[in-house]
GROMACS .gro file of C-alpha atoms in nm:
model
   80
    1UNK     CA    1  -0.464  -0.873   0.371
    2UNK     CA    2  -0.136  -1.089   0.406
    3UNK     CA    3  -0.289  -1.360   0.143
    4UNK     CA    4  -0.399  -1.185  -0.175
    5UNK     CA    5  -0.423  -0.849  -0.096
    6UNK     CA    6  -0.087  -0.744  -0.008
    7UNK     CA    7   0.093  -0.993  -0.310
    8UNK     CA    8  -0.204  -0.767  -0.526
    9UNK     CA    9  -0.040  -0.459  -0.425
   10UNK     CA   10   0.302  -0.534  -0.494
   11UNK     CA   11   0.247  -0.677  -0.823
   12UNK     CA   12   0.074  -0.373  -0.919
   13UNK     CA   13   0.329  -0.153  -0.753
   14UNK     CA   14   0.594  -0.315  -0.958
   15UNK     CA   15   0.372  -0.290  -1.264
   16UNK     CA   16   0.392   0.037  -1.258
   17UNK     CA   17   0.758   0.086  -1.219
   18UNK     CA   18   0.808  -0.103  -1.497
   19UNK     CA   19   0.555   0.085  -1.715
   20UNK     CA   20   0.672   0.378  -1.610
   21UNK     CA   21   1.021   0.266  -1.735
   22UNK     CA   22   0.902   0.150  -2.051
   23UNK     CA   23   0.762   0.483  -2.166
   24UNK     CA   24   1.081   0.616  -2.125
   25UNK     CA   25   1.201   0.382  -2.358
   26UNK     CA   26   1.145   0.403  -2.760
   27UNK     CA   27   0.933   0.065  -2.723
   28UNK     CA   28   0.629   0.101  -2.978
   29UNK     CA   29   0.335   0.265  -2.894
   30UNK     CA   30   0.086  -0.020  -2.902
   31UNK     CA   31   0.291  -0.191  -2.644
   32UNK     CA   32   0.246   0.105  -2.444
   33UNK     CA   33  -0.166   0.136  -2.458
   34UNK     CA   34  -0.182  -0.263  -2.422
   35UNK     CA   35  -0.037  -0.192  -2.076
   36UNK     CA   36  -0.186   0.110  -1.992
   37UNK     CA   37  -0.542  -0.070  -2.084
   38UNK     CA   38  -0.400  -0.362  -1.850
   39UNK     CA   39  -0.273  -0.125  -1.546
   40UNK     CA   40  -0.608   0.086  -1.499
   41UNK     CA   41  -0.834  -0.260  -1.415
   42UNK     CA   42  -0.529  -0.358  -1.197
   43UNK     CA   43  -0.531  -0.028  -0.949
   44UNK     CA   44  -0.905  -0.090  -0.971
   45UNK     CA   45  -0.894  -0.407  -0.833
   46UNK     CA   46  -0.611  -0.358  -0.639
   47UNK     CA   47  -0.795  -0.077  -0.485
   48UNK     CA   48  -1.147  -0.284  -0.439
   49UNK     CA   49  -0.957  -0.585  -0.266
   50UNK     CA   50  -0.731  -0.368  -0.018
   51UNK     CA   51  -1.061  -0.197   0.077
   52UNK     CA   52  -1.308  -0.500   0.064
   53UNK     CA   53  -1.031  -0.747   0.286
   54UNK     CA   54  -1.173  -0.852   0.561
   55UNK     CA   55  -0.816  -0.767   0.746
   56UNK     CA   56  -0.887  -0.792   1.171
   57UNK     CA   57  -0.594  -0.691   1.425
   58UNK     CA   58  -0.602  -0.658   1.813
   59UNK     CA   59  -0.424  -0.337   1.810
   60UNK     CA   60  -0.638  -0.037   1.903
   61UNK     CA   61  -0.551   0.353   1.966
   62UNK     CA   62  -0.490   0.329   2.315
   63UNK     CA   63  -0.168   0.096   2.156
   64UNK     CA   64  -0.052   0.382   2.039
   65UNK     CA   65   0.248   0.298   1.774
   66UNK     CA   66   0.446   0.027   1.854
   67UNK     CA   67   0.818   0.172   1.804
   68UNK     CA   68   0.683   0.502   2.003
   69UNK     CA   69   0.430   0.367   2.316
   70UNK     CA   70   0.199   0.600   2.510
   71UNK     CA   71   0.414   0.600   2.848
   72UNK     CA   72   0.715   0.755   2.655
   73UNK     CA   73   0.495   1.016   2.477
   74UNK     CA   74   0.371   1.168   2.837
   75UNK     CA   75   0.759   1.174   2.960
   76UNK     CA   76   0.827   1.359   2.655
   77UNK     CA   77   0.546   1.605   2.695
   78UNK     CA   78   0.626   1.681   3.096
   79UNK     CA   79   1.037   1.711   3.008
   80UNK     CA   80   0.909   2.002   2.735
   0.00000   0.00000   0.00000
């Protein structure tokens, strides 16, 4: 997902902020509809590719989250 998948989502991501912006603008409605017809194939496809990448990590559950490990969980729970 680092390659294509993750420069897909911000692109689209950014898209959207932008056409967002513009339909708060008085740009002309045909403008508008050319990008709406543009944006709904991009979330499709950015929604196919993030869900089709063949992403693999090491991490597992047992890793817990990395800013919060599993050792410092169980001294928090026996402190409570």
């Amino acid at each position: 997902m680092k390659n294509f998948a993750i420069k897909l989502v911000w692109f689209t991501t950014i898209y959207v902020f932008v056409f967002a912006g513009l339909c708060q603008t008085n740009v002309g409605l045909p403008v508008i509809m050319t990008l709406y017809c543009i944006g709904i194939p991009l979330i499709l496809l950015m929604v196919y590719t993030v869900l089709t990448d063949d992403y693999k990590t090491t991490k597992t559950f047992k890793d817990w989250y990395g800013d919060h490990p599993m050792e410092t969980l169980e001294e928090e729970k026996e402190e409570s």
